[in-house]
Amino acid sequence: MRCQDCDRTAVFSGPAYCKEHFNSYFESKVDDTLARFGMAGEGDRILVAVSGGKDSLVLLRVLSRKFPNVEALSVDEGIAGYREVTHEVLRSFCQEWGITLRIVGFKEEFGKTLDVILSEKQVKPCTVCGIFRRTLLNRHSQGYDVIATGHNMDDTAQAIMMNLLKNSPSLLARQGPVSGIRSVAGLTKRIKPLYYCSEKEVMAYSILNGIVTKFIECPNVSEAYRLKVRDQLNRIEASRPGTKRRIVDWFIGISGRLKESEGKDAGRIGSCSVCGEPSANAVCSSCKMQEFISSP
Ligand SMILES: [Zn+2]
Ligand SMILES: [Zn+2]
């Protein structure tokens, strides 16, 4: 198979491209997404939330080629045997490309590692992680213009379907390429520049450009429902190519109206009476969680 833009052999199919033309196809897709949704402009300070997986490393690489002010932030939840590996990958990657990396930990910030919290309390690991990660990303992104995450099109199509199947319009409204129903002072704007890049494309970009990751799954992974939705979507995509893209396009088409109606119901965002961070409730979920994990 030949590249559709030159005579070289294609290394990617659907669309068929050689390495060079695939790279420019992929990078311009990210550029178009950044421009279309006004995600970031020249001179912006961008913080990339990295996990050490291929999505966040590809995002870091693509953004650092385009913007001079890109830094990486990783959260150390304190999961023995898991984060050591991903942080080793991250450190060498950031060193190779001259990107500043900061690592912030649950232990230093909240007093306990996730492992310790789970050994003491009956609580779902992903609930603790979700709340504390969000708090740390926001806290440590003050002074930056945006925080970027590596969510790809497959992740988004799955999230849209899950929120539909669970009838969660308020969560559905948050699946846009620029997060948050409204912009709120004190909350850093969150962007997803890989919004239209499929998992297959991200994987191809990482392999073709020698971005090596050690795949290691979080030992607490318990998202059985998400995996079921992912498998079903993959099955439909195989027989009807373009399905995931159509799901995302459908969502983008209605998201303006959805945000408007959900924004009305969301109530006023005030600030938490304990920590002062923006919160819809008197005490924010992070402060509630901190009180819970330190109670006897
Ligand atoms: Zn070519
Ligand atoms: Zn608080």
CSV table of C-alpha atoms and ligand atoms in Angstrom, one decimal:
chain,number,residue,atom,x,y,z
A,1,MET,CA,0.0,0.0,0.0
A,2,ARG,CA,1.3,3.5,-1.0
A,3,CYS,CA,1.0,6.7,1.0
A,4,GLN,CA,-1.8,8.8,-0.3
A,5,ASP,CA,0.5,11.8,-0.5
A,6,CYS,CA,3.7,10.4,-1.9
A,7,ASP,CA,5.3,7.3,-3.4
A,8,ARG,CA,6.6,5.8,-0.2
A,9,THR,CA,5.1,2.7,1.4
A,10,ALA,CA,2.3,3.4,3.9
A,11,VAL,CA,3.0,2.6,7.5
A,12,PHE,CA,-0.5,3.5,8.6
A,13,SER,CA,-3.8,2.6,7.0
A,14,GLY,CA,-7.2,4.5,7.2
A,15,PRO,CA,-6.0,7.0,5.8
A,16,ALA,CA,-2.8,5.5,4.2
A,17,TYR,CA,0.3,7.4,5.1
A,18,CYS,CA,4.0,7.0,5.2
A,19,LYS,CA,5.7,8.0,8.5
A,20,GLU,CA,6.4,11.6,7.5
A,21,HIS,CA,2.9,12.2,6.2
A,22,PHE,CA,1.3,10.4,9.1
A,23,ASN,CA,3.1,12.7,11.5
A,24,SER,CA,2.0,15.8,9.8
A,25,TYR,CA,-1.6,14.4,9.5
A,26,PHE,CA,-1.6,13.7,13.3
A,27,GLU,CA,0.1,17.0,14.3
A,28,SER,CA,-2.2,19.1,12.2
A,29,LYS,CA,-5.2,17.3,13.6
A,30,VAL,CA,-4.1,18.4,17.1
A,31,ASP,CA,-3.3,21.9,15.8
A,32,ASP,CA,-6.9,22.1,14.3
A,33,THR,CA,-8.4,21.0,17.6
A,34,LEU,CA,-6.4,23.6,19.5
A,35,ALA,CA,-7.5,26.3,17.1
A,36,ARG,CA,-11.2,25.3,16.6
A,37,PHE,CA,-11.9,25.3,20.4
A,38,GLY,CA,-9.6,28.2,21.3
A,39,MET,CA,-7.7,25.9,23.6
A,40,ALA,CA,-4.4,27.7,23.8
A,41,GLY,CA,-2.4,30.4,22.1
A,42,GLU,CA,1.2,31.3,21.5
A,43,GLY,CA,3.0,32.2,24.7
A,44,ASP,CA,0.5,30.4,26.9
A,45,ARG,CA,1.9,28.5,29.9
A,46,ILE,CA,0.7,24.9,29.5
A,47,LEU,CA,0.8,22.3,32.1
A,48,VAL,CA,0.3,18.7,30.9
A,49,ALA,CA,-1.2,16.2,33.4
A,50,VAL,CA,0.9,13.1,32.7
A,51,SER,CA,0.3,9.5,33.8
A,52,GLY,CA,3.3,7.9,32.0
A,53,GLY,CA,0.9,6.2,29.6
A,54,LYS,CA,1.2,6.6,25.8
A,55,ASP,CA,-1.6,9.2,25.6
A,56,SER,CA,0.0,11.7,28.0
A,57,LEU,CA,3.5,11.2,26.6
A,58,VAL,CA,2.3,11.7,23.0
A,59,LEU,CA,0.4,14.9,24.1
A,60,LEU,CA,3.5,16.2,25.9
A,61,ARG,CA,5.7,15.6,22.8
A,62,VAL,CA,3.3,17.2,20.4
A,63,LEU,CA,2.6,20.2,22.6
A,64,SER,CA,6.3,20.8,23.4
A,65,ARG,CA,7.1,20.9,19.7
A,66,LYS,CA,4.6,23.7,19.2
A,67,PHE,CA,4.7,25.7,22.4
A,68,PRO,CA,7.9,26.8,24.3
A,69,ASN,CA,6.2,26.9,27.7
A,70,VAL,CA,5.1,23.3,28.3
A,71,GLU,CA,5.7,21.6,31.7
A,72,ALA,CA,4.6,18.2,33.0
A,73,LEU,CA,2.8,17.4,36.3
A,74,SER,CA,2.3,13.9,37.7
A,75,VAL,CA,0.4,12.8,40.7
A,76,ASP,CA,1.9,10.2,43.0
A,77,GLU,CA,-1.1,8.5,44.6
A,78,GLY,CA,1.1,6.2,46.6
A,79,ILE,CA,0.3,2.8,45.0
A,80,ALA,CA,3.2,0.5,45.7
A,81,GLY,CA,4.7,-1.2,42.7
A,82,TYR,CA,2.7,1.0,40.2
A,83,ARG,CA,3.8,4.6,40.2
A,84,GLU,CA,7.5,3.8,40.6
A,85,VAL,CA,7.5,2.3,37.1
A,86,THR,CA,5.5,5.0,35.4
A,87,HIS,CA,7.6,7.7,37.1
A,88,GLU,CA,10.8,6.1,35.9
A,89,VAL,CA,9.4,6.3,32.3
A,90,LEU,CA,8.3,9.9,32.8
A,91,ARG,CA,11.6,11.1,34.3
A,92,SER,CA,13.7,9.8,31.4
A,93,PHE,CA,11.2,11.0,28.8
A,94,CYS,CA,11.2,14.6,30.2
A,95,GLN,CA,14.9,14.6,30.6
A,96,GLU,CA,15.4,13.5,27.0
A,97,TRP,CA,13.2,16.4,25.7
A,98,GLY,CA,14.2,19.0,28.2
A,99,ILE,CA,10.7,19.3,29.8
A,100,THR,CA,10.3,20.3,33.5
A,101,LEU,CA,8.5,17.6,35.4
A,102,ARG,CA,6.9,18.0,38.8
A,103,ILE,CA,5.6,15.2,40.9
A,104,VAL,CA,3.1,15.9,43.7
A,105,GLY,CA,2.1,13.1,46.2
A,106,PHE,CA,-1.0,12.3,48.2
A,107,LYS,CA,1.2,11.6,51.2
A,108,GLU,CA,2.8,15.1,51.2
A,109,GLU,CA,-0.5,16.9,50.4
A,110,PHE,CA,-3.1,14.9,52.3
A,111,GLY,CA,-1.0,13.0,54.9
A,112,LYS,CA,-1.6,9.5,53.6
A,113,THR,CA,-0.8,7.4,50.6
A,114,LEU,CA,-3.8,5.8,48.7
A,115,ASP,CA,-2.6,2.4,49.9
A,116,VAL,CA,-2.8,3.5,53.5
A,117,ILE,CA,-6.2,5.1,53.0
A,118,LEU,CA,-7.6,1.9,51.4
A,119,SER,CA,-6.2,-0.2,54.2
A,120,GLU,CA,-8.0,2.0,56.8
A,121,LYS,CA,-11.3,2.9,55.2
A,122,GLN,CA,-14.1,1.2,53.2
A,123,VAL,CA,-14.0,3.5,50.2
A,124,LYS,CA,-13.7,3.0,46.4
A,125,PRO,CA,-10.2,3.7,45.2
A,126,CYS,CA,-11.3,5.5,42.1
A,127,THR,CA,-13.5,7.9,44.2
A,128,VAL,CA,-10.6,8.9,46.4
A,129,CYS,CA,-8.3,9.2,43.4
A,130,GLY,CA,-10.7,11.2,41.3
A,131,ILE,CA,-11.3,13.8,44.0
A,132,PHE,CA,-7.7,14.2,45.2
A,133,ARG,CA,-6.2,14.2,41.7
A,134,ARG,CA,-8.6,16.9,40.5
A,135,THR,CA,-7.7,19.0,43.6
A,136,LEU,CA,-4.0,18.6,43.1
A,137,LEU,CA,-4.1,19.3,39.4
A,138,ASN,CA,-6.0,22.5,40.0
A,139,ARG,CA,-3.9,23.5,43.0
A,140,HIS,CA,-0.6,23.0,41.2
A,141,SER,CA,-1.8,24.6,37.9
A,142,GLN,CA,-2.3,28.0,39.4
A,143,GLY,CA,-0.3,30.5,37.4
A,144,TYR,CA,-0.6,28.4,34.2
A,145,ASP,CA,-3.0,29.3,31.4
A,146,VAL,CA,-4.3,25.8,30.8
A,147,ILE,CA,-4.0,22.3,32.0
A,148,ALA,CA,-4.0,19.7,29.2
A,149,THR,CA,-4.9,16.0,29.6
A,150,GLY,CA,-4.4,13.1,27.2
A,151,HIS,CA,-8.0,12.0,26.7
A,152,ASN,CA,-8.3,10.6,23.2
A,153,MET,CA,-11.4,10.2,21.0
A,154,ASP,CA,-12.0,6.6,22.1
A,155,ASP,CA,-12.1,7.7,25.8
A,156,THR,CA,-14.5,10.5,24.9
A,157,ALA,CA,-16.9,8.3,22.9
A,158,GLN,CA,-16.9,5.8,25.8
A,159,ALA,CA,-17.6,8.5,28.3
A,160,ILE,CA,-20.4,9.9,26.2
A,161,MET,CA,-22.1,6.5,25.8
A,162,MET,CA,-21.7,5.7,29.5
A,163,ASN,CA,-23.4,9.0,30.5
A,164,LEU,CA,-26.2,8.4,28.1
A,165,LEU,CA,-26.7,4.8,29.3
A,166,LYS,CA,-26.7,6.1,32.9
A,167,ASN,CA,-28.9,9.1,32.1
A,168,SER,CA,-26.4,11.5,33.6
A,169,PRO,CA,-26.8,14.8,31.6
A,170,SER,CA,-24.7,16.8,34.0
A,171,LEU,CA,-21.8,14.5,33.6
A,172,LEU,CA,-22.4,14.3,29.9
A,173,ALA,CA,-22.2,18.1,29.7
A,174,ARG,CA,-18.6,17.9,31.0
A,175,GLN,CA,-17.3,15.7,28.2
A,176,GLY,CA,-16.4,18.6,25.9
A,177,PRO,CA,-12.9,19.4,24.6
A,178,VAL,CA,-12.6,22.3,27.1
A,179,SER,CA,-13.8,21.2,30.5
A,180,GLY,CA,-16.1,22.8,33.0
A,181,ILE,CA,-19.7,23.9,32.3
A,182,ARG,CA,-18.7,27.5,32.8
A,183,SER,CA,-15.4,29.1,33.4
A,184,VAL,CA,-14.9,29.9,37.1
A,185,ALA,CA,-12.2,32.0,38.7
A,186,GLY,CA,-9.7,29.8,40.6
A,187,LEU,CA,-10.3,26.8,38.3
A,188,THR,CA,-7.7,26.4,35.7
A,189,LYS,CA,-9.1,25.8,32.2
A,190,ARG,CA,-8.8,22.1,31.2
A,191,ILE,CA,-8.2,21.1,27.6
A,192,LYS,CA,-8.1,17.8,25.7
A,193,PRO,CA,-6.0,18.4,22.5
A,194,LEU,CA,-6.2,14.7,21.5
A,195,TYR,CA,-10.0,15.0,21.4
A,196,TYR,CA,-10.3,13.9,17.7
A,197,CYS,CA,-7.3,11.5,17.7
A,198,SER,CA,-8.3,7.8,17.9
A,199,GLU,CA,-6.5,5.5,20.2
A,200,LYS,CA,-5.1,3.7,17.1
A,201,GLU,CA,-3.7,7.0,15.8
A,202,VAL,CA,-2.1,7.8,19.2
A,203,MET,CA,-0.6,4.3,19.4
A,204,ALA,CA,0.8,4.7,15.9
A,205,TYR,CA,2.3,8.1,16.7
A,206,SER,CA,4.0,6.8,19.8
A,207,ILE,CA,5.4,3.7,18.0
A,208,LEU,CA,6.6,5.6,14.9
A,209,ASN,CA,8.3,8.3,17.0
A,210,GLY,CA,10.0,5.9,19.5
A,211,ILE,CA,7.9,7.1,22.5
A,212,VAL,CA,8.3,4.1,24.7
A,213,THR,CA,6.0,3.4,27.6
A,214,LYS,CA,5.8,0.5,29.9
A,215,PHE,CA,2.2,-0.5,30.0
A,216,ILE,CA,1.2,-1.2,33.5
A,217,GLU,CA,-2.4,-1.1,34.6
A,218,CYS,CA,-3.4,0.5,37.9
A,219,PRO,CA,-3.9,-2.4,40.4
A,220,ASN,CA,-7.1,-0.8,41.6
A,221,VAL,CA,-8.8,-0.7,38.2
A,222,SER,CA,-12.4,-1.6,38.7
A,223,GLU,CA,-14.1,0.0,35.8
A,224,ALA,CA,-15.9,-3.1,34.6
A,225,TYR,CA,-18.7,-1.2,33.0
A,226,ARG,CA,-16.4,1.1,31.1
A,227,LEU,CA,-14.6,-1.9,29.7
A,228,LYS,CA,-17.9,-3.4,28.6
A,229,VAL,CA,-18.9,-0.2,26.8
A,230,ARG,CA,-15.4,0.0,25.2
A,231,ASP,CA,-15.7,-3.6,23.8
A,232,GLN,CA,-19.2,-3.0,22.4
A,233,LEU,CA,-18.0,0.3,20.8
A,234,ASN,CA,-15.0,-1.4,19.2
A,235,ARG,CA,-17.3,-4.1,17.8
A,236,ILE,CA,-19.6,-1.5,16.2
A,237,GLU,CA,-16.7,0.5,15.0
A,238,ALA,CA,-15.2,-2.6,13.2
A,239,SER,CA,-18.4,-3.1,11.2
A,240,ARG,CA,-19.3,0.6,10.9
A,241,PRO,CA,-16.1,2.6,10.7
A,242,GLY,CA,-16.4,6.2,11.8
A,243,THR,CA,-18.9,5.3,14.6
A,244,LYS,CA,-16.8,6.8,17.4
A,245,ARG,CA,-16.2,10.0,15.5
A,246,ARG,CA,-20.0,10.3,14.8
A,247,ILE,CA,-20.7,9.9,18.5
A,248,VAL,CA,-18.3,12.7,19.3
A,249,ASP,CA,-19.6,14.9,16.5
A,250,TRP,CA,-23.2,14.3,17.7
A,251,PHE,CA,-22.1,15.4,21.2
A,252,ILE,CA,-20.3,18.5,19.9
A,253,GLY,CA,-23.5,19.4,18.0
A,254,ILE,CA,-25.7,19.4,21.1
A,255,SER,CA,-23.1,20.4,23.7
A,256,GLY,CA,-23.9,24.2,23.6
A,257,ARG,CA,-27.5,23.7,24.4
A,258,LEU,CA,-26.7,20.9,27.0
A,259,LYS,CA,-24.2,23.2,28.8
A,260,GLU,CA,-26.7,26.0,28.9
A,261,SER,CA,-29.5,23.8,30.4
A,262,GLU,CA,-27.1,22.0,32.8
A,263,GLY,CA,-25.4,25.3,33.8
A,264,LYS,CA,-28.8,26.7,34.9
A,265,ASP,CA,-29.4,23.8,37.2
A,266,ALA,CA,-25.8,23.6,38.5
A,267,GLY,CA,-26.3,26.4,41.1
A,268,ARG,CA,-23.9,29.1,41.9
A,269,ILE,CA,-20.3,28.3,42.4
A,270,GLY,CA,-19.1,29.7,45.7
A,271,SER,CA,-16.0,28.9,47.7
A,272,CYS,CA,-15.4,26.1,50.2
A,273,SER,CA,-15.6,27.3,53.8
A,274,VAL,CA,-12.6,25.2,54.7
A,275,CYS,CA,-10.0,25.6,51.9
A,276,GLY,CA,-11.5,28.5,50.0
A,277,GLU,CA,-11.3,26.8,46.6
A,278,PRO,CA,-14.2,27.1,44.2
A,279,SER,CA,-17.0,24.7,45.2
A,280,ALA,CA,-20.8,24.3,44.6
A,281,ASN,CA,-21.3,23.2,48.2
A,282,ALA,CA,-20.4,24.8,51.5
A,283,VAL,CA,-17.6,22.3,52.0
A,284,CYS,CA,-15.9,21.0,48.9
A,285,SER,CA,-15.6,17.2,48.1
A,286,SER,CA,-11.9,17.3,48.7
A,287,CYS,CA,-12.2,18.7,52.2
A,288,LYS,CA,-15.0,16.2,53.0
A,289,MET,CA,-12.8,13.4,51.8
A,290,GLN,CA,-9.8,14.7,53.9
A,291,GLU,CA,-12.0,14.8,57.0
A,292,PHE,CA,-13.2,11.3,56.3
A,293,ILE,CA,-9.8,9.7,55.8
A,294,SER,CA,-8.4,11.4,59.0
A,295,SER,CA,-11.4,10.5,61.2
A,296,PRO,CA,-10.7,7.6,63.6
B,1,ZN,ZN,4.0,10.1,2.3
B,2,ZN,ZN,-12.3,22.6,50.5
